[in-house]
Each structure stands twice: as structure tokens, then as C-alpha cells.
Coordinates of C-alpha atoms and ligand atoms in Angstrom, one line a residue:
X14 CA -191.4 -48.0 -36.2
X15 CA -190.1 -48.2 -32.6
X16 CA -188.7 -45.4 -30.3
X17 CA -185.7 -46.1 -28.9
X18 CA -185.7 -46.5 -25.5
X19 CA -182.4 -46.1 -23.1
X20 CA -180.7 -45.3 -20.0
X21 CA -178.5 -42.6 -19.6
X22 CA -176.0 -42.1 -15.9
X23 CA -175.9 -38.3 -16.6
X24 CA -178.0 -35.6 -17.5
X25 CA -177.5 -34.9 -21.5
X26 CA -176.8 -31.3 -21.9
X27 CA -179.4 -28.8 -24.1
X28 CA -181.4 -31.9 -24.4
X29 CA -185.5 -31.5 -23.9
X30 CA -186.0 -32.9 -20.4
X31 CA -189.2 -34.1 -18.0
X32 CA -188.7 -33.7 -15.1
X33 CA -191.2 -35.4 -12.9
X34 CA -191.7 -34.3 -9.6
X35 CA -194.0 -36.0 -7.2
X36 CA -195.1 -32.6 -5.2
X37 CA -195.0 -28.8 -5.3
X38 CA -193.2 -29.1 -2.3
X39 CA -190.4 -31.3 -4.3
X40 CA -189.4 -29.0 -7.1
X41 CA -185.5 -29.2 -7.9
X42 CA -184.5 -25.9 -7.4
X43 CA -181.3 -25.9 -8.9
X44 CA -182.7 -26.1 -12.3
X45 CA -184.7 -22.9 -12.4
X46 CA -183.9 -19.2 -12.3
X47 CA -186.1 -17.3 -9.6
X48 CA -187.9 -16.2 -12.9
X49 CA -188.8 -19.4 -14.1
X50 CA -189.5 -20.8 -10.5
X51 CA -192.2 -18.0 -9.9
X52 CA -193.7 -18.5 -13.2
X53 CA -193.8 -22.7 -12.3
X54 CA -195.8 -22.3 -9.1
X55 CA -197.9 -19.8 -10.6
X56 CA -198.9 -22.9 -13.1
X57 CA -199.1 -25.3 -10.3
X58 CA -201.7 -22.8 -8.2
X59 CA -204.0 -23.1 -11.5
X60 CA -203.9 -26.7 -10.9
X61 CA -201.6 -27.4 -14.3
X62 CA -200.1 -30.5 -14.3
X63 CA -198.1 -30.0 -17.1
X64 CA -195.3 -26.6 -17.3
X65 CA -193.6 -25.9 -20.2
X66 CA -190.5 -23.4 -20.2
X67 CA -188.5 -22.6 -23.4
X68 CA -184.9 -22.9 -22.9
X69 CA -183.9 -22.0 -26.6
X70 CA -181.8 -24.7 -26.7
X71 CA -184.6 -27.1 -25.5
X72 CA -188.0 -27.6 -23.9
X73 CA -188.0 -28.1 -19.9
X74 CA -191.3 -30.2 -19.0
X75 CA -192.2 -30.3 -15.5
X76 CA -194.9 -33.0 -14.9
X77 CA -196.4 -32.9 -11.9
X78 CA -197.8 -36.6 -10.3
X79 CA -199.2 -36.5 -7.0
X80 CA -198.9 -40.0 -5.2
X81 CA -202.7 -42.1 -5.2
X82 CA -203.5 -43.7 -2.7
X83 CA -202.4 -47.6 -4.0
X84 CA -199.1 -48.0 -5.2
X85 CA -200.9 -49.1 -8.5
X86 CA -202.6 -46.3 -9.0
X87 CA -199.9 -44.0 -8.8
X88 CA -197.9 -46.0 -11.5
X89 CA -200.8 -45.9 -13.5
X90 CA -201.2 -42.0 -12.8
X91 CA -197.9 -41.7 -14.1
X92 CA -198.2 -44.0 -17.7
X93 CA -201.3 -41.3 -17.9
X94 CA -198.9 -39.0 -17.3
X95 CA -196.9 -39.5 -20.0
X96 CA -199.5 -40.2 -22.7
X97 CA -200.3 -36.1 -21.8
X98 CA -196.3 -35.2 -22.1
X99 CA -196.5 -37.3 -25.7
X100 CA -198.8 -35.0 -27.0
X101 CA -197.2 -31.8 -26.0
X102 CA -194.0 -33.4 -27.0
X103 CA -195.7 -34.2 -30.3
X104 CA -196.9 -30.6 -30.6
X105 CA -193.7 -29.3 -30.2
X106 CA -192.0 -31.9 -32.6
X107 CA -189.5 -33.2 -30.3
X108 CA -187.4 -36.3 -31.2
X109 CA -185.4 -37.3 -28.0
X110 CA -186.6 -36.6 -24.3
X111 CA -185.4 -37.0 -21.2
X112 CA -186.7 -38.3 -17.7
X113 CA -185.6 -37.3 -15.0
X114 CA -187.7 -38.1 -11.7
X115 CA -186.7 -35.2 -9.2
X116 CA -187.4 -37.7 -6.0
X117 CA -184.6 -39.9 -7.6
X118 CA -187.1 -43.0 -7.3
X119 CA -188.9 -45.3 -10.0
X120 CA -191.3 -42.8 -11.4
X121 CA -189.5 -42.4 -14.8
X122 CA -189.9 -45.8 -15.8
X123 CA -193.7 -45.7 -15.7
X124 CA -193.7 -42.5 -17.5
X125 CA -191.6 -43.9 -20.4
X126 CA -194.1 -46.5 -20.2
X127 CA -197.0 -44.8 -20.8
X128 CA -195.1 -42.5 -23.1
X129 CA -193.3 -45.0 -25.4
X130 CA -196.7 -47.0 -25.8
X131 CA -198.8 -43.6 -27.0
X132 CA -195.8 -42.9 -29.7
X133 CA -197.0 -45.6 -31.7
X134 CA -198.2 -46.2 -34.8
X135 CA -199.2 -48.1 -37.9
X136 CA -197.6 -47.0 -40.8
X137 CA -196.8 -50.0 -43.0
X138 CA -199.2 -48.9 -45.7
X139 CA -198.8 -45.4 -45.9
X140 CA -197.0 -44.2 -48.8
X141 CA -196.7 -40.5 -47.5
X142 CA -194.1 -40.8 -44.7
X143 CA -194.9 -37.2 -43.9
X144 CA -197.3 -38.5 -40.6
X145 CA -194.8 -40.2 -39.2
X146 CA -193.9 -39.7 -35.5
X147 CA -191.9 -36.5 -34.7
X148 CA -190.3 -38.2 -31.1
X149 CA -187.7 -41.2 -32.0
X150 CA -185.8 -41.5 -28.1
X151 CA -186.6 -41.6 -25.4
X152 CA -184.0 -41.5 -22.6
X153 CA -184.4 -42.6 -18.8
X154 CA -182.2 -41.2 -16.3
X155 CA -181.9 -40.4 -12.5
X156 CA -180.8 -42.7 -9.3
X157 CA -183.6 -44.7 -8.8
X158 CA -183.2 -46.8 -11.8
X159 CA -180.9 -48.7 -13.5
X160 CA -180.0 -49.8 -16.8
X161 CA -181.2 -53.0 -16.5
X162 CA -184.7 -52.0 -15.4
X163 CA -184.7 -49.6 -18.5
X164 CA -183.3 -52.6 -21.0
X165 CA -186.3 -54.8 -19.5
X166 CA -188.7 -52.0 -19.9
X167 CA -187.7 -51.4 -23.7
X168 CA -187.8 -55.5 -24.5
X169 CA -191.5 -55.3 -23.1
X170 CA -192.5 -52.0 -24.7
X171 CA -190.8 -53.7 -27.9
X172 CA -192.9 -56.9 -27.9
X173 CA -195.7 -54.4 -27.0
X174 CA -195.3 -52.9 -30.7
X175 CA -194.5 -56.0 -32.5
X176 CA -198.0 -57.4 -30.9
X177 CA -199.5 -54.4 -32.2
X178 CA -198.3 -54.8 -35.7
X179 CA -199.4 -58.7 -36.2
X180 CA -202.5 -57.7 -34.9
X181 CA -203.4 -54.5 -37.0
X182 CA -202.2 -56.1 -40.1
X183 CA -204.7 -56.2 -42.9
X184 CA -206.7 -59.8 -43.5
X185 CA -205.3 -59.8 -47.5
X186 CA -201.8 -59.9 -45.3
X187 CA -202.3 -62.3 -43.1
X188 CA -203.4 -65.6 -44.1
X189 CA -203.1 -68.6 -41.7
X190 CA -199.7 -68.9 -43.2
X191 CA -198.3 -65.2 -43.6
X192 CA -199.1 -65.5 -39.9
X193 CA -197.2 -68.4 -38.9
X194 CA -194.4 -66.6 -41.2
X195 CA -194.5 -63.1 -39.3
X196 CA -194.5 -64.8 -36.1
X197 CA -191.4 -66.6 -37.0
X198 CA -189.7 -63.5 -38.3
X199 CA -190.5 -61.9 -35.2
X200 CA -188.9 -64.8 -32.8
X201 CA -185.9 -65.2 -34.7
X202 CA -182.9 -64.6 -32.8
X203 CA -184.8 -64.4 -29.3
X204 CA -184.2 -67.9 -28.9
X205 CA -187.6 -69.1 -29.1
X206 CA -188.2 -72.4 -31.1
X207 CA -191.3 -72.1 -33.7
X208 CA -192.6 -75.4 -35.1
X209 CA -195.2 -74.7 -37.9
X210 CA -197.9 -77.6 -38.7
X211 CA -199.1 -77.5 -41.8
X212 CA -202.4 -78.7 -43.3
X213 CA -201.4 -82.5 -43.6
X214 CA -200.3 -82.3 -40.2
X215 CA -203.2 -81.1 -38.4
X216 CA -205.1 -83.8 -40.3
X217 CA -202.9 -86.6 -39.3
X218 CA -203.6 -85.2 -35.4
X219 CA -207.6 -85.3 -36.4
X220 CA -207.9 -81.6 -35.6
X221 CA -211.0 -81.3 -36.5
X222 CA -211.9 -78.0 -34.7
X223 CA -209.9 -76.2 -36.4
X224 CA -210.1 -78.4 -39.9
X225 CA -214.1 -77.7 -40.2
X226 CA -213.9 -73.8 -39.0
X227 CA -210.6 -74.0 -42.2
X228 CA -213.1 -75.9 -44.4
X229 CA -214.8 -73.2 -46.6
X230 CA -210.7 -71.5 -47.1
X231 CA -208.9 -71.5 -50.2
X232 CA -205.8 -70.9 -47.3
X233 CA -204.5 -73.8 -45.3
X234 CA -204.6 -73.7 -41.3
X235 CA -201.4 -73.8 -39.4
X236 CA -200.6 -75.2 -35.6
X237 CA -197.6 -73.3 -34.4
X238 CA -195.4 -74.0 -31.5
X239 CA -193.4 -71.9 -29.9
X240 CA -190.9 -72.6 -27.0
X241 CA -188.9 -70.8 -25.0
X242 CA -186.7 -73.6 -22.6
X243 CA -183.5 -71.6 -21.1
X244 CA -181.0 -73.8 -19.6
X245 CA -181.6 -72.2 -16.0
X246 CA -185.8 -72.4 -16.2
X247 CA -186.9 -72.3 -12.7
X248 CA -190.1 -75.1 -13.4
X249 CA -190.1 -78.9 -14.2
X250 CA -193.4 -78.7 -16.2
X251 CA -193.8 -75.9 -18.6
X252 CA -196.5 -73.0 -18.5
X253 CA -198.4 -73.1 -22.0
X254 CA -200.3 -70.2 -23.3
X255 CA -202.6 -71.1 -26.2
X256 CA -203.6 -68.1 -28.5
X257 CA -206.9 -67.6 -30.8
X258 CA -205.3 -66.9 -34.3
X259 CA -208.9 -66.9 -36.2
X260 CA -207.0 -64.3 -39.3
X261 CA -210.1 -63.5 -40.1
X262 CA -213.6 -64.2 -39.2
X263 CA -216.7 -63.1 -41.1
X264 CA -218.7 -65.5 -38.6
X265 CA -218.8 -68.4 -41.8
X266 CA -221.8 -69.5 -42.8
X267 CA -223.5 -68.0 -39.7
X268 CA -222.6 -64.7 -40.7
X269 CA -221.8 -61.5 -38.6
X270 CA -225.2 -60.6 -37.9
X271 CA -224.7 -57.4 -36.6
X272 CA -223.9 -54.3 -39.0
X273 CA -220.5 -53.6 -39.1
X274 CA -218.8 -56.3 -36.4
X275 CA -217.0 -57.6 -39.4
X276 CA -214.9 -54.7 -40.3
X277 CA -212.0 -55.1 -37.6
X278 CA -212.3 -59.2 -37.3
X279 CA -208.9 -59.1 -38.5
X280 CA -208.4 -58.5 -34.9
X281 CA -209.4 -62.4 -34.4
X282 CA -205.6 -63.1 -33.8
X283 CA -205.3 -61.0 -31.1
X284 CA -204.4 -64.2 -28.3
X285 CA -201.9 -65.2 -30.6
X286 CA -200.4 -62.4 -31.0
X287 CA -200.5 -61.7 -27.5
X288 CA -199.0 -65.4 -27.0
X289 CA -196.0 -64.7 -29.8
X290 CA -195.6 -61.3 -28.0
X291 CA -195.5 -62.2 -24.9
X292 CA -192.6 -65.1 -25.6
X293 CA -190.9 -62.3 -27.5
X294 CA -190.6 -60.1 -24.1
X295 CA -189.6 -63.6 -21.7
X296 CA -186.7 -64.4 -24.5
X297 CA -185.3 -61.1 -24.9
X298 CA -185.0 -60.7 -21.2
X299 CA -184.0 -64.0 -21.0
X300 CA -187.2 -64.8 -18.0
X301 CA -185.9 -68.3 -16.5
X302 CA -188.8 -70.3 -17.0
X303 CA -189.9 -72.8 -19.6
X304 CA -193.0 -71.8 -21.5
X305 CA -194.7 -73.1 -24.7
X306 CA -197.1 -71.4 -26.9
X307 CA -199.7 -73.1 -28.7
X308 CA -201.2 -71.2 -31.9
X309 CA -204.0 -72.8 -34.1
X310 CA -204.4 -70.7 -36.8
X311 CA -207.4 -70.0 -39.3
X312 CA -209.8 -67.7 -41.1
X313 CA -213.5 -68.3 -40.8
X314 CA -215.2 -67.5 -44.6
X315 CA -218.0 -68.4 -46.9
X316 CA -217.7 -70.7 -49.3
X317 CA -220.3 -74.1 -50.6
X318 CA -217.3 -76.4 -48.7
X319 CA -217.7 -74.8 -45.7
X320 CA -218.9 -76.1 -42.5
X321 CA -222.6 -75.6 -41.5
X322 CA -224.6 -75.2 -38.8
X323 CA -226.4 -78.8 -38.3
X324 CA -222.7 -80.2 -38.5
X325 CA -221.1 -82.7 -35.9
X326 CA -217.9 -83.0 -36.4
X327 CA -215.0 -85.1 -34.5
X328 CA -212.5 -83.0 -32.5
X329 CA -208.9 -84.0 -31.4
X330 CA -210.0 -85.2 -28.6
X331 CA -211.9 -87.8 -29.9
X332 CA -215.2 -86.1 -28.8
X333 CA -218.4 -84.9 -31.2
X334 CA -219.3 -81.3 -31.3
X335 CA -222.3 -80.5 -33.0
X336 CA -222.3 -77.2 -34.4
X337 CA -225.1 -74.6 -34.3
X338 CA -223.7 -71.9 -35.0
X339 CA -220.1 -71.5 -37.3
X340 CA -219.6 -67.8 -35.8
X341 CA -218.7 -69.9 -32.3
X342 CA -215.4 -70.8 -34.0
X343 CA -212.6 -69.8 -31.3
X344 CA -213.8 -72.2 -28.9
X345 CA -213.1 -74.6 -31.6
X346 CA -209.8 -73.9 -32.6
X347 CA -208.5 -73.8 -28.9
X348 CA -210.4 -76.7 -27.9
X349 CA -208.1 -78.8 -30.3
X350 CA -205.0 -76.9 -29.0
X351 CA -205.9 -77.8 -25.3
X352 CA -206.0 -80.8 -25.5
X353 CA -202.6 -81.2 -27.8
X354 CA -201.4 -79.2 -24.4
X355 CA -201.8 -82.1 -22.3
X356 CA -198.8 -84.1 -23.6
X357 CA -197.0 -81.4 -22.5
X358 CA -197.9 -82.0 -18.4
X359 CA -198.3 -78.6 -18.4
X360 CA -198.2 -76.6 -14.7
X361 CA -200.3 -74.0 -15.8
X362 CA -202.2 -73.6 -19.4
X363 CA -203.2 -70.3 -20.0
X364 CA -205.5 -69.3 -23.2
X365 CA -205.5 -65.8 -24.8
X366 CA -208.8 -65.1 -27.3
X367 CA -210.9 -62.6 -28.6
X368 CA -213.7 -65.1 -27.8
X369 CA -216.8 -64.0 -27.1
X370 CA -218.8 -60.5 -27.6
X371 CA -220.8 -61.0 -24.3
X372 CA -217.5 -60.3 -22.6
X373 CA -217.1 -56.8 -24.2
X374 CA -220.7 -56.1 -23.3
X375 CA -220.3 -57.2 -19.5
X376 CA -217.3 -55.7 -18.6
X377 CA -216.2 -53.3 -21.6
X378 CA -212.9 -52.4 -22.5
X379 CA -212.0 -51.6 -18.9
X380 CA -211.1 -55.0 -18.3
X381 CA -210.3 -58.6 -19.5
X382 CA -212.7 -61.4 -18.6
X383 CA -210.9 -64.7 -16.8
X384 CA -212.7 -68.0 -15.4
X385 CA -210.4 -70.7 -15.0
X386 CA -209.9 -74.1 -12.8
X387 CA -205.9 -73.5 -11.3
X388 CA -206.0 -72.7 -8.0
X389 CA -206.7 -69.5 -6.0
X390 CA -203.0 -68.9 -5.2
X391 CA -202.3 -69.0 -9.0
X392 CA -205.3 -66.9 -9.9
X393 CA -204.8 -64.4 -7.3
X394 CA -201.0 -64.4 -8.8
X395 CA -202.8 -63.2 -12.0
X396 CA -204.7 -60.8 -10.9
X397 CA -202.3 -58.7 -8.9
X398 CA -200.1 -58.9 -12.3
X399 CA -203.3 -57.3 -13.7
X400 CA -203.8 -54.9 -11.0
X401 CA -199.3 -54.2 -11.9
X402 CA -199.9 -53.7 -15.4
X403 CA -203.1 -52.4 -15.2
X404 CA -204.7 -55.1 -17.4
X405 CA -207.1 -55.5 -14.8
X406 CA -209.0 -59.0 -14.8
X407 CA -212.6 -59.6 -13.7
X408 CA -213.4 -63.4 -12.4
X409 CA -216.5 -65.2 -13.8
X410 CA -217.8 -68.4 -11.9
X411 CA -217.5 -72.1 -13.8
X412 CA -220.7 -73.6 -12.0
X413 CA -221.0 -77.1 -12.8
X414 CA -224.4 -76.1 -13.9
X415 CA -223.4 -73.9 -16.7
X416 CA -222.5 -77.0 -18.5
X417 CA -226.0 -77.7 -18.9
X418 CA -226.1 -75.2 -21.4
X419 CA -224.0 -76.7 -23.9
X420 CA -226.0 -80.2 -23.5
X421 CA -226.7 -81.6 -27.1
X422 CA -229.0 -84.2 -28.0
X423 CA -227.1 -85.6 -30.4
X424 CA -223.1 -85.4 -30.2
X425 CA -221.3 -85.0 -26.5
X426 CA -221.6 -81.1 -26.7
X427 CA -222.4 -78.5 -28.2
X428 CA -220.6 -75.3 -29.6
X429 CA -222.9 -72.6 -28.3
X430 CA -225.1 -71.8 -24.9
X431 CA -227.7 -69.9 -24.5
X432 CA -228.5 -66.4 -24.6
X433 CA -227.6 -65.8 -21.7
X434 CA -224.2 -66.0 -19.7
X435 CA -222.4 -66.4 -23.5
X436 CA -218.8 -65.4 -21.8
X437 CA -219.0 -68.2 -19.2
X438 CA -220.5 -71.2 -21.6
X439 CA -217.8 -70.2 -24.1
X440 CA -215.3 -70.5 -20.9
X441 CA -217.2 -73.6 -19.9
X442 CA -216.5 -75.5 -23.4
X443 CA -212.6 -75.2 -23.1
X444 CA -213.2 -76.5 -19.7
X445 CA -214.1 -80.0 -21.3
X446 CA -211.1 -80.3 -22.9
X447 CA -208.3 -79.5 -19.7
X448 CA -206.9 -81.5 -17.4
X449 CA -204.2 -79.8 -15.7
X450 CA -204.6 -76.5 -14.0
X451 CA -206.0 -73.8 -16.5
X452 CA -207.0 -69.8 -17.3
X453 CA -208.8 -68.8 -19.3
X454 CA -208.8 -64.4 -20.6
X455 CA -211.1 -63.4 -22.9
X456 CA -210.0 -60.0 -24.2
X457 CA -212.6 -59.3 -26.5
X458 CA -213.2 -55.9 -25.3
X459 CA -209.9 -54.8 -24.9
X460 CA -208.0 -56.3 -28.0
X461 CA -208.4 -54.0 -30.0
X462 CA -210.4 -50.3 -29.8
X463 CA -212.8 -47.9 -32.2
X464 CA -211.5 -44.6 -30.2
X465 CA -208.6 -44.3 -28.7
X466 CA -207.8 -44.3 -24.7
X467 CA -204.6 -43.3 -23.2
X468 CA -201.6 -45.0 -23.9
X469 CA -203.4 -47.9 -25.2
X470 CA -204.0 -46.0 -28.3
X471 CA -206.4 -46.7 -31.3
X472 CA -206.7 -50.1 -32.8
X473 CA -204.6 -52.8 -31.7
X474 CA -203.7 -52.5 -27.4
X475 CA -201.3 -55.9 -27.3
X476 CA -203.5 -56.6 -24.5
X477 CA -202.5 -59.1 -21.7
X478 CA -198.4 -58.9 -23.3
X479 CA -198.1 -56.8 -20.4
X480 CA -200.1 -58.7 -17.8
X481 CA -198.6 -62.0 -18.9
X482 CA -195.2 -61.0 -18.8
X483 CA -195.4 -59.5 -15.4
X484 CA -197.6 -63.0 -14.3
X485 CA -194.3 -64.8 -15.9
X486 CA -192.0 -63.3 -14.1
X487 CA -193.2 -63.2 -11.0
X488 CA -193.8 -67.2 -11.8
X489 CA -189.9 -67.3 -12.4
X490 CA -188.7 -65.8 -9.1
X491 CA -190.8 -67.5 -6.9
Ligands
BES3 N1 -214.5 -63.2 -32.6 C1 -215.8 -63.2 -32.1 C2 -216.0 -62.5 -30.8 C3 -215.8 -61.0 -30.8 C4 -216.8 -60.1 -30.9 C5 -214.5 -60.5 -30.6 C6 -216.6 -58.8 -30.9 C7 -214.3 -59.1 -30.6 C8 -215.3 -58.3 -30.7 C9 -216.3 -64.7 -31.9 O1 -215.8 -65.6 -32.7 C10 -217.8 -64.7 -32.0 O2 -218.2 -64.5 -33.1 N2 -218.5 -65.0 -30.9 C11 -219.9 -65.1 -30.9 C12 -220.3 -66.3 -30.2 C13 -221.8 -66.6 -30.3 C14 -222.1 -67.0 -31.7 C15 -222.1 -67.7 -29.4 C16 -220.4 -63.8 -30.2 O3 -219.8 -63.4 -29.3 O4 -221.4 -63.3 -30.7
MN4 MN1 -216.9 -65.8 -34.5
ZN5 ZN1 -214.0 -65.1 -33.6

């Protein structure tokens, strides 16, 4: 379900309205009796952040946001902000709100940010509509910004759900296929190309990362290809981002050891869902620049025809892996879809995956691991989109010497390190297979969460939809 998401020129009479003001100092005093204006700083001197007044007709919010230091942090003050107005806006069963910033700058459009992203929610399977969400519209208005910026905003927010749906869909929902098939639903009419590779395909291209970690599935895999080419793109060589779509991974014959870190691995697609997602947000705003996605497409199960730890097996490439454990699976999947990258002579290849759970573990859910070969004006491009969209993303090293740890005696590498440093040998194995300039994220810890923070919600964030797309655009400009 979305919310609707719009700009208005004028104020909407007897409508409920935020309006956000930026200091006590800066409250509009035109909108408030002498009453109402005593009981607001009365609030304000017991440090509330939040005022409510009842107009009968509708519910005046005034949300107070003092500037942060950073530029950042006050837009990320403000998405808080409005996760706190969606609950008292949920409380009182509103269904269209207004924004108003009283400074007439920007601050509205973070707000709806933050407060669009916390009214969602997963309701395909409920049969009892009764839970659904009271607030449908939001509407932006005010001086500072304009339609477009609001039309932009509501694409993003858009692909932002959509992300969130693929990714919190059930795994008896979602094989390889019904993946390939809800991405292409999703795409059509933005303009994005999908090609769909199907079983035969992938082995006439010798995929045989992600043919052995298909091996033990009734389901076939799929290689999808998305593309996005305007006729005004900005770049000769394409940016490619390559998504982890494992459907579903039990760990295979290696199985989930720990108790429990099975139940959500239909989260396993969360790169390529973040990949469809983010092409999703570039069309619809039509974002000048050519980018492909690349999604190899899987479950990881059980079965006697499975794959085995013991196994080497022959990748796209050409090179051996042997195999020693089956629950290091993503690495294979995208190793096969970076090297299909190279006939692309990609600029820039960025991968999306729920990789490894040593990159939870190190940096938590605060922030998305990245290690990558492009160079520092490129990476530092990525992290300030990070530090925009606060998706924030922590650098780990690629030492030459970390390749020692996938050394194998027998085949040219294998698929697992030591126990130590897991994020970085995982990183350090889709190293092997780039030549061009590449990223690498691993969002394993912010993907998808067990409680809920913020605006991010429970379950599924669509993590890195809204780093990538600010990273894209700033690519297309420049
Ligand atoms: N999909 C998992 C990683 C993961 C773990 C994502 C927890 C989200 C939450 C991945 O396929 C995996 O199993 N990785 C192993 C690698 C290990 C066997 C070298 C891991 O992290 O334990
Ligand atoms: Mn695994
Ligand atoms: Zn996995």
C-alpha cells in the first residue's frame, strides 16, 4: 500500500497540518490565537518537541527541529522527526497531513521522508484489513520546495516500498522465478529493459556458481538483466550494480548452524532487490545515465543432488573453486555475475549482498560494510551519498595479503577464509573476478531488522535504494 505523496502551492483549508519550525524563536505567529500561542511555549519550556492543538476541524502539529551541527544531521533530525509525528498522527487516525516548514526552506521534504518511510507496511497476507494504516497523503507545501523535488522524493520513497515488498515476501512466494517475475512487474512501464536467463541459458554461459549453489532445487535459477539507457545518459560506459538474489538460503548442505539464523533468510535477495529498486527510482525520475543491473538468482536447499562441501566446481570464469563450505553461497552467485559484467566495459560495478554475518557483527545495523578497488574520488563520491541518505558506509582494507586466506591446495581458490576477517575474504573473493573499477556493500546488518528503528521500520529497510540513488545522481550531474 503506498501513501500518496504530493505537492500542494497553497495551504489546504481545515486540513491537519505540521508545521515545522526550526526554533522557538521562529514560530509563525499568524496561525495561533494568544491562547494557543501561550499554551505552545509553555510545551516548548518542558522541552516538548512535539505540540498538538485541536482545531475541531483538524489537528495543528507543531514540530519543533533545532538545526545539528552538520547539515546531515539536521536532515536526519528531521526524517526522526517525522517517524515521532507518524505515530501521533497514527494515534489520532489521521489520513492526509500537511507540511508546512515555517522557515519556508527544505525542511518538509526530509520530514515527509522520514514520515512516508515509517507509514509502511506489509499487508499482502493479512486477511483482516482492519490493521491497515490510518494516514493515506501526505502533502508537502511551503516556498522552499517545489513540485519537482516533491515528485522525485515520492518516485524514491516509492521504489523504497516496492524494495520492501520483494524483499519481505515469503520464500513459498518467491522462487528464483516468481522473482525474476515480480521484478519485471515492478519495471514495467519505467522504461527499464529486463532480460530473464533461464536455466538452459546459464548452462550454456557455464555458470557454475550459481548452477552448483541451484543444484539440490526442484526451482530453476534465473540471470536477470536490467537496463536503464535514456537517450540523453551523461556516461559512455555504463555503471552496473550486481544484486545477491539467494530466495532463500538454509545454508545447503552446510546448514545454518546457529539457532534460528534461518527464519528471515528469505531476506537473501535483499541486493537484488535493492538493485531492481534502485533502477525503479533512476527510471521514474528519468536519472540521465546508463546503468545495468545484474541479478543471479537462486535458493540454497537440501536435497541428495545438492552440492557438497569437498566439491570443486568450474565457474564462469573459467576458474576452479573448491567448496568448503555450501553456506558461502553469495560470493558464488556474484562471482559469476562479475565477471558476465566485464563485457559490458563497465565504469563502475557496484555489488549489493546480504553476504557475510561477520559484517553484522562488526559494524551492526548502524552501517553498511564497503571494500572496493575504484578509486578514492569515486569511493569518497559514495560515502558522502551515505553520509546524504544516512546509509552510512564503513571502509574495510583489501590487503593483498588477505588473499592468502582463500589459498586452496587443490583448485585456484577457495570459497571461505578463515575465522577471522570473514567480511573482507568474502570481499576479497569477488575481487578475483573484476577488472574494471569496483564496490563492493555488504548490507547484511542492515537489510533487513528483528526490532524496529525509526523510519527504517521492522523487517525489510530497502537498504542502500536510497544511498545508491543519491550516488547515481550525483554520478549524472557531474
Ligand atoms: N546470507 C548469509 C549471510 C547473512 C547472515 C546475512 C546473517 C544476513 C544475516 C551468507 O550466505 C552466509 O551464510 N555467510 C556465511 C559465510 C561463512 C560460511 C563463511 C556467514 O556469514 O556465516
Ligand atoms: Mn549462506
Ligand atoms: Zn546467503
Amino acid at each position: 500500500m503506498r501513501t500518496e505523496l504530493t505537492y500542494a502551492a497553497t495551504l489546504p483549508a481545515n486540513t491537519s497540518t505540521a508545521v515545522l519550525v526550526p526554533g522557538r524563536d521562529q514560530l509563525p505567529q499568524e496561525l495561533f490565537s494568544q491562547d494557543e500561542l501561550d499554551y505552545i511555549n509553555r510545551q516548548l519550556e518542558l522541552k516538548s518537541t512535539l505540540v498538538v492543538l485541536n482545531k475541531y476541524t483538524h489537528q495543528l502539529y507543531l514540530v519543533l527541529t533545532e538545526p545539528r551541527k552538520k547539515e546531515n544531521e539536521t536532515h536526519e533530525a528531521l526524517r526522526k522527526a517525522g517517524n515521532t509525528l507518524h505515530q501521533r498522527l497514527s494515534a489520532d487516525k489521521v489520513d492526509t497531513v500537511v507540511l508546512l516548514d515555517a522557515a519556508d526552506a527544505e525542511a518538509a521534504l526530509f520530514v515527509a521522508e522520514g514520515l512516508v518511510l515509517s507509514n509502511y507496511s506489509f499487508q499482502r497476507y493479512k486477511t483482516e484489513k482492519a490493521v491497515a494504516p490510518t494516514l493515506k497523503s501526505v502533502v508537502v507545501t511551503g516556498v522552499g520546495v517545489t513540485e519537482t523535488q516533491v515528485t522525485e522524493l515520492s518516485n524514491l520513497l516509492d521504489a523504497v516500498y516496492q524494495t520492501r515488498d520483494l524483499i519481505n515476501t515469503p520464500p513459498n512466494m518467491q522462487t528464483a522465478t516468481q522473482l525474476s517475475e515480480q521484478i519485471q512487474e515492478m519495471l514495467q512501464d519505467t522504461g527499464v529493459e529486463i532480460e530473464i536467463l533461464d536455466q538452459v541459458q546459464i548452462q550454456s554461459l557455464k555458470m557454475g556458481g550459481l548452477l552448483s549453489v541451484n543444484q539440490a532445487s526442484d526451482e530453476s535459477a534465473t540471470f536477470n538483466i536490467l537496463e536503464w539507457k535514456p537517450q540523453n545518459a551523461t556516461n559512455a560506459q555504463p555503471v552496473i550494480l550486481v544484486g545477491k538474489g539467494v530466495v532463500y538460503d538454509t545454508g545447503g548442505l552446510s546448514l545454518k548452524p546457529t539457532p534460528n539464523s534461518m527464519d528471515y533468510m528469505k531476506s537473501d535477495m535483499s541486493g537484488a532487490a535493492a538493485v531492481a529498486g534502485t533502477l525503479y527510482a533512476i527510471a521514474k525520475n528519468n536519472v540521465p545515465l546508463h546503468v545495468i543491473g545484474l541479478i543471479p538468482a537462486t535458493d540454497n536447499l537440501i536435497s541428495g543432488k545438492g552440492f557438497a562441501p569437498g566439491d570443486v566446481i568450474s565457474m564462469h570464469s573459467g576458474h576452479t573453486v573448491e567448496v568448503l563450505n555450501t553456506d558461502a553461497e553469495g560470493r558464488l552467485i556474484l562471482a559469476d555475475a562479475l565477471h558476465f559484467a566485464k563485457r559490458y566495459n563497465p565504469s563502475l560495478v557496484i555489488d549489493i549482498a546480504t553476504l557475510t554475518g561477520a559484517a553484522a557483527r562488526a559494524v551492526g545495523r548502524e552501517g553498511i560494510v564497503m571494500m572496493g578497488t575504484a578509486d578514492e574520488m569515486l569511493k569518497s563520491e559514495l560515502k558522502l551519498a551515505g553520509e546524504a541518505a544516512h546509509e552510512r558506509l564503513v571502509e574495510f582494507p583489501l590487503w593483498e595479503e588477505y588473499q592468502d586466506h582463500l589459498k586452496s591446495e587443490i583448485a585456484d581458490l577457495k570459497n571461505i577464509g578463515g575465522a577471522e576477517a570473514g567480511a573482507i575474504s568474502a570481499g576479497k573473493f569477488l575481487e578475483f573476478f573484476t577488472n574494471y573499477p569496483w564496490i563492493h556493500l555488504d548490507i547484511a546488518g542492515t537489510a533487513y531488522l528483528l526490532s524496529p528503528d525509526s523510519y527504517r521500520g521492522k523487517h525489510a529497510t530497502g537498504s542502500s535504494v536510497r544511498l545508491l540513488y543519491h550516488f547515481l545522481t550525483s554520478q549524472a550531474t557531474a
